[in-house]
Each structure stands twice: as structure tokens, then as C-alpha cells.
PDB file of C-alpha atoms in Angstrom:
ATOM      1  CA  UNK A   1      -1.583 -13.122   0.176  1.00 85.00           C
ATOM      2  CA  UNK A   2       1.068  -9.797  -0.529  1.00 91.00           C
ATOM      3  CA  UNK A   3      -0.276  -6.783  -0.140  1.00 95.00           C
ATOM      4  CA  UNK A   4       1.196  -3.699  -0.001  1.00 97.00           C
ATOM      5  CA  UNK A   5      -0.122  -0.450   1.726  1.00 97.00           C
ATOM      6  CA  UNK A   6       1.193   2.834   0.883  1.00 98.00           C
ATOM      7  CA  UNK A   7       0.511   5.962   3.137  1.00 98.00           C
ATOM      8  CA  UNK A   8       1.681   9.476   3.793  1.00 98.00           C
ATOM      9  CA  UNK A   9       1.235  11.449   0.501  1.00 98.00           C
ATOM     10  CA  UNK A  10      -0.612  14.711   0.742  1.00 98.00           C
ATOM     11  CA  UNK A  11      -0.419  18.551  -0.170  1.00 98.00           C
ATOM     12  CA  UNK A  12       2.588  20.311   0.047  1.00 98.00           C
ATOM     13  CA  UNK A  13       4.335  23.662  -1.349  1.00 98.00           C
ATOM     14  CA  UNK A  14       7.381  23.247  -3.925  1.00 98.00           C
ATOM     15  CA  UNK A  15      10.445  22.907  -1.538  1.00 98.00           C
ATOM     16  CA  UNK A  16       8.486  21.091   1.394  1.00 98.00           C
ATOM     17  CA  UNK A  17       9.094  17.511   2.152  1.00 98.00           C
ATOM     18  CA  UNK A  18       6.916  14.115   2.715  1.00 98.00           C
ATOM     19  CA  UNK A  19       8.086  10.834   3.790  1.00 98.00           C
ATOM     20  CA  UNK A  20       6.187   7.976   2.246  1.00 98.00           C
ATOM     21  CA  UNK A  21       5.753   4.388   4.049  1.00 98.00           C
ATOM     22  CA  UNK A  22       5.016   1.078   2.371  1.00 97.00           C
ATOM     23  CA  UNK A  23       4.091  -1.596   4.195  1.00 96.00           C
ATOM     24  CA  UNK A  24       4.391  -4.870   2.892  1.00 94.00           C
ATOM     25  CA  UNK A  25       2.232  -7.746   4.674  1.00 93.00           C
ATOM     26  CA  UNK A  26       2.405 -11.272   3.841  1.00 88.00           C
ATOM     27  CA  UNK A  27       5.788 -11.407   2.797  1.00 83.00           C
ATOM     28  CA  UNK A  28       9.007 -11.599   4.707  1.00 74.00           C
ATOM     29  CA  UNK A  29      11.364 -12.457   2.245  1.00 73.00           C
ATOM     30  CA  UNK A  30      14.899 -10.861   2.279  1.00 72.00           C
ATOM     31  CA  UNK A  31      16.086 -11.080  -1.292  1.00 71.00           C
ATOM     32  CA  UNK A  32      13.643  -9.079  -3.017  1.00 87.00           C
ATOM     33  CA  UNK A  33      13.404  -5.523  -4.839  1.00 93.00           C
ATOM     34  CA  UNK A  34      10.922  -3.005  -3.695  1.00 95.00           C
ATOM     35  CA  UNK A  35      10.523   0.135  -5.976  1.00 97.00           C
ATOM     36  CA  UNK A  36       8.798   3.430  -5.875  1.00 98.00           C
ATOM     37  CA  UNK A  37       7.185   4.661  -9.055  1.00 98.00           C
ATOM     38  CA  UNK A  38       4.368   7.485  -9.849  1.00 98.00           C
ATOM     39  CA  UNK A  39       2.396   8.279 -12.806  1.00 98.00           C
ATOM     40  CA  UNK A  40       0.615  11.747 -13.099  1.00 96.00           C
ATOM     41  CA  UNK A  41      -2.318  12.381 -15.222  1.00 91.00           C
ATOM     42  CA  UNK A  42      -1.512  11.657 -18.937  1.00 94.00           C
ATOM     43  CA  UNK A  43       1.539  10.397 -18.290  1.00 96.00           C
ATOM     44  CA  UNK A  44       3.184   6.896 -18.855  1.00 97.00           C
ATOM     45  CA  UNK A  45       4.778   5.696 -14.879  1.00 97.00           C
ATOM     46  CA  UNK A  46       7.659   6.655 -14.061  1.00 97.00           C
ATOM     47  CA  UNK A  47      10.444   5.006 -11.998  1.00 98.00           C
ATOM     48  CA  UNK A  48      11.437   6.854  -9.235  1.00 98.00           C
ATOM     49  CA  UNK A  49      14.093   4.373  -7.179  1.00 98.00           C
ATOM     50  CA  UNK A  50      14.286   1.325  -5.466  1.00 97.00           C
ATOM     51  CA  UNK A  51      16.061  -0.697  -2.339  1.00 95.00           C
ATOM     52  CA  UNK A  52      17.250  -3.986  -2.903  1.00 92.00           C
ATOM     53  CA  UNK A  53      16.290  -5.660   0.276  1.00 86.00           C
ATOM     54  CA  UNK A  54      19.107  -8.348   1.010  1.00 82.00           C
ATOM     55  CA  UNK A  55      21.976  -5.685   0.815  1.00 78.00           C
ATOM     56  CA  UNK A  56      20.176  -2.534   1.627  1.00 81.00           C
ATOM     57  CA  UNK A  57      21.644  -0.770  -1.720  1.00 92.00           C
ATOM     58  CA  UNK A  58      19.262   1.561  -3.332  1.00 96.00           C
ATOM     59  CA  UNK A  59      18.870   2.823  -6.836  1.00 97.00           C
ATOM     60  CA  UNK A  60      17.326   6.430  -7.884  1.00 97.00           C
ATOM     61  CA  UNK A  61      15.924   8.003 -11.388  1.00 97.00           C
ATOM     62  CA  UNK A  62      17.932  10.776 -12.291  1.00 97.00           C
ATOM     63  CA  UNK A  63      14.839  13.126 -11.487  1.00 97.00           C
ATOM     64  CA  UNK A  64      15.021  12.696  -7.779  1.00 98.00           C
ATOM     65  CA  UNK A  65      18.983  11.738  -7.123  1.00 97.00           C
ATOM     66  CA  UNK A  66      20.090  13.874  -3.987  1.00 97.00           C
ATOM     67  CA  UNK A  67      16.396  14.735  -3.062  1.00 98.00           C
ATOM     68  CA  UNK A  68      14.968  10.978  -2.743  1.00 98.00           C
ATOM     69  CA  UNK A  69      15.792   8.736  -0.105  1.00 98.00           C
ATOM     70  CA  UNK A  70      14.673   5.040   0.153  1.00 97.00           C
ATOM     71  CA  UNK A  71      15.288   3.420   3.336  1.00 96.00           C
ATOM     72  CA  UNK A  72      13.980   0.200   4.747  1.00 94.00           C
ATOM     73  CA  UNK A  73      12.598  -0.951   8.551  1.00 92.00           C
ATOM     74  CA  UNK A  74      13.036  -4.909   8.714  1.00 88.00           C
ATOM     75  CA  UNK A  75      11.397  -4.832  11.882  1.00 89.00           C
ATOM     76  CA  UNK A  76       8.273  -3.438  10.301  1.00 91.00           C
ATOM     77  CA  UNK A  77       8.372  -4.988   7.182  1.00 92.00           C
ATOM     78  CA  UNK A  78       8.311  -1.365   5.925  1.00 95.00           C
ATOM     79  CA  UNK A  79      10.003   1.124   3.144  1.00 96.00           C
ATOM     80  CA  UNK A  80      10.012   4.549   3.274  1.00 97.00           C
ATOM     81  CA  UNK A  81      10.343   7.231   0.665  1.00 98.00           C
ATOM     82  CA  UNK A  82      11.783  10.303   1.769  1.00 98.00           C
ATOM     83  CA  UNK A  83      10.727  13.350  -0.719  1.00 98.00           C
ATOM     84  CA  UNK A  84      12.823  16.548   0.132  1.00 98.00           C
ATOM     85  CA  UNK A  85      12.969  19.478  -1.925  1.00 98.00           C
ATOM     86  CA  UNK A  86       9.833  18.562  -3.871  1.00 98.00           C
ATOM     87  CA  UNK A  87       8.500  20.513  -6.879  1.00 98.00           C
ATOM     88  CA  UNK A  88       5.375  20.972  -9.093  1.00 97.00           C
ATOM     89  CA  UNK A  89       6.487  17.784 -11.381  1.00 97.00           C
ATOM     90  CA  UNK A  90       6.641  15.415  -8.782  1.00 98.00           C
ATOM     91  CA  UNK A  91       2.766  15.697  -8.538  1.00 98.00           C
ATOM     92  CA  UNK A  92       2.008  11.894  -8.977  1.00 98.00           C
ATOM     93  CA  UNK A  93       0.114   9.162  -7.583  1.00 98.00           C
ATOM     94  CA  UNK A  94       2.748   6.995  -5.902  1.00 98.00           C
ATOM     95  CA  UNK A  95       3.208   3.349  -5.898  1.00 98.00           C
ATOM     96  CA  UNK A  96       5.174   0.676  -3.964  1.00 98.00           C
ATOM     97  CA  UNK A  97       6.239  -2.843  -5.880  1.00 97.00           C
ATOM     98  CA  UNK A  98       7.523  -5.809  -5.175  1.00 95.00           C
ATOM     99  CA  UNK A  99       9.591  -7.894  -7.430  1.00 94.00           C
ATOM    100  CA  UNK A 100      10.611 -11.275  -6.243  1.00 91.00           C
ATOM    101  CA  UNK A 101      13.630 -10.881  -8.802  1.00 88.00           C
ATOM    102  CA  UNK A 102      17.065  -9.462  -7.556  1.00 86.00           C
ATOM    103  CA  UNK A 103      17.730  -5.600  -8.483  1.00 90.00           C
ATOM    104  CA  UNK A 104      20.967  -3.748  -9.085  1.00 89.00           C
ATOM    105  CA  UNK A 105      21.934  -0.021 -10.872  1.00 88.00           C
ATOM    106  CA  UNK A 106      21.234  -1.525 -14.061  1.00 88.00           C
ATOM    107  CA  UNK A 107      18.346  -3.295 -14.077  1.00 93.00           C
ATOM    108  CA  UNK A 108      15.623  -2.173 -10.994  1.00 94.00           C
ATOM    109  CA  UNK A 109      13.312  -0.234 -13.543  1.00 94.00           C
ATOM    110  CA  UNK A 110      13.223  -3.183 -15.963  1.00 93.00           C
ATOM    111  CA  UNK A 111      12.754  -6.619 -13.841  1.00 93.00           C
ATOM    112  CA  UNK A 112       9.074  -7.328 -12.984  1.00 94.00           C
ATOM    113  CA  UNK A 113       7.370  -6.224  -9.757  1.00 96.00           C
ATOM    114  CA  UNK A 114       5.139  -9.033  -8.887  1.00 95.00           C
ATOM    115  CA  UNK A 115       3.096  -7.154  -6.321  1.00 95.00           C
ATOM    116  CA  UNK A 116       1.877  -3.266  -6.113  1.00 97.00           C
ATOM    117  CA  UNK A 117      -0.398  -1.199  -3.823  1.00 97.00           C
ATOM    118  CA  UNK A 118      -3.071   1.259  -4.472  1.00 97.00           C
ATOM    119  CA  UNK A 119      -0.842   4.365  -4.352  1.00 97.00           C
ATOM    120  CA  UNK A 120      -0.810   7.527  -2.269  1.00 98.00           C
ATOM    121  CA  UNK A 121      -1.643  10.998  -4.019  1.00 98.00           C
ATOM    122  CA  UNK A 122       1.095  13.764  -3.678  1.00 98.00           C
ATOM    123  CA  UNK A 123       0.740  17.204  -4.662  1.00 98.00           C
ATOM    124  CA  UNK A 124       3.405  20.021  -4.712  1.00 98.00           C
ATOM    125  CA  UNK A 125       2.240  23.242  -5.308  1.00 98.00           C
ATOM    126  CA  UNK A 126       4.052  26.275  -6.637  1.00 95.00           C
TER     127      UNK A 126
END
């Protein structure tokens, strides 16, 4: 069974940072997509990126390009998101996904994520 764990969100002020993990148990494919999205109260989710796992090549929303980073750690079966210079509107619960479809620039918010986890609350305060 896939399940995915997500960890690391908390409280910070605008302009702090947060690194998110998602570990991913019971799968060990290497051809896969895993994506980062959020949803905040009221609002429909939101893409924020994604890593295609066979080449390492990632993929960002426009929202968070140049503050986002999305890395992987085969070894631990892991992906991180890397929130720097974070603001009120990034206040979201945030999700990990994986789709057992392959991802590029043009398609990562659109193909289906098979699997998701529960999501990790972050807050940025002004």
C-alpha cells in the first residue's frame, strides 16, 4: 500500500523559510511524478510544482518560481519542498502526490496523481 507522509509545515513570519519533506513508502518506482499542491480556506488547490523522478527535472507555478525548490533523496524515498521568501498567501495546507504517469513543463498540473497524503499546515504571518 502507497502512502505518503508529509511533515515540516508550521508558523512562520512573511520572508522566513520552511523546508517540507514527503515521504513516500511503499513505492520505489523511478518513473513517476511527485507534486506539491496547497489549498487555503475557500479556495480551489492550487499547484505549486513538481519533480519528475526518472530525470530529476522539476516544474514550478508561476507563484513560487525563484522562491520554491523541489528536490528529491532516492536514498530515502523522500521529496522536499524548500519555501524561501514566504508570504501571507502561501498560507495553505500542503499536499504531496503521486502520479504513476510521466510529467514534463506542460503537463505536471494536469496528469492524475494516483496517491496523496494528509497535508502539513503552513502559516506565514505578516
Amino acid at each position: 500500500q502507497v502512502q505518503l507522509v508529509e511533515s515540516g509545515g508550521g508558523s512562520v513570519q512573511a520572508g522566513g523559510s520552511l523546508r517540507l519533506s514527503c515521504a513516500v513508502f511503499g513505492y520505489t518506482g523511478n518513473s513517476e511524478c511527485i507534486g506539491w499542491f496547497r489549498q487555503a480556506p475557500g479556495k480551489e488547490r492550487e499547484g505549486v510544482g513538481a519533480i519528475y523522478v526518472g530525470g530529476s527535472r522539476t516544474y514550478y507555478a508561476d507563484s513560487v518560481k525563484g522562491r520554491f525548490t523541489i528536490s528529491q533523496d532516492n536514498a530515502k524515498n523522500t521529496v522536499y519542498l524548500q519555501m524561501n521568501s514566504l508570504k501571507p498567501e502561501d498560507t495553505a495546507m500542503y499536499h504531496c502526490a503521486v502520479s504513476l504517469a510521466y510529467c514534463s513543463g506542460g503537463n505536471w498540473n494536469r496528469v492524475v496523481y494516483n496517491y496523496w497524503g494528509q497535508g502539513t499546515q503552513v502559516t506565514v504571518s505578516s
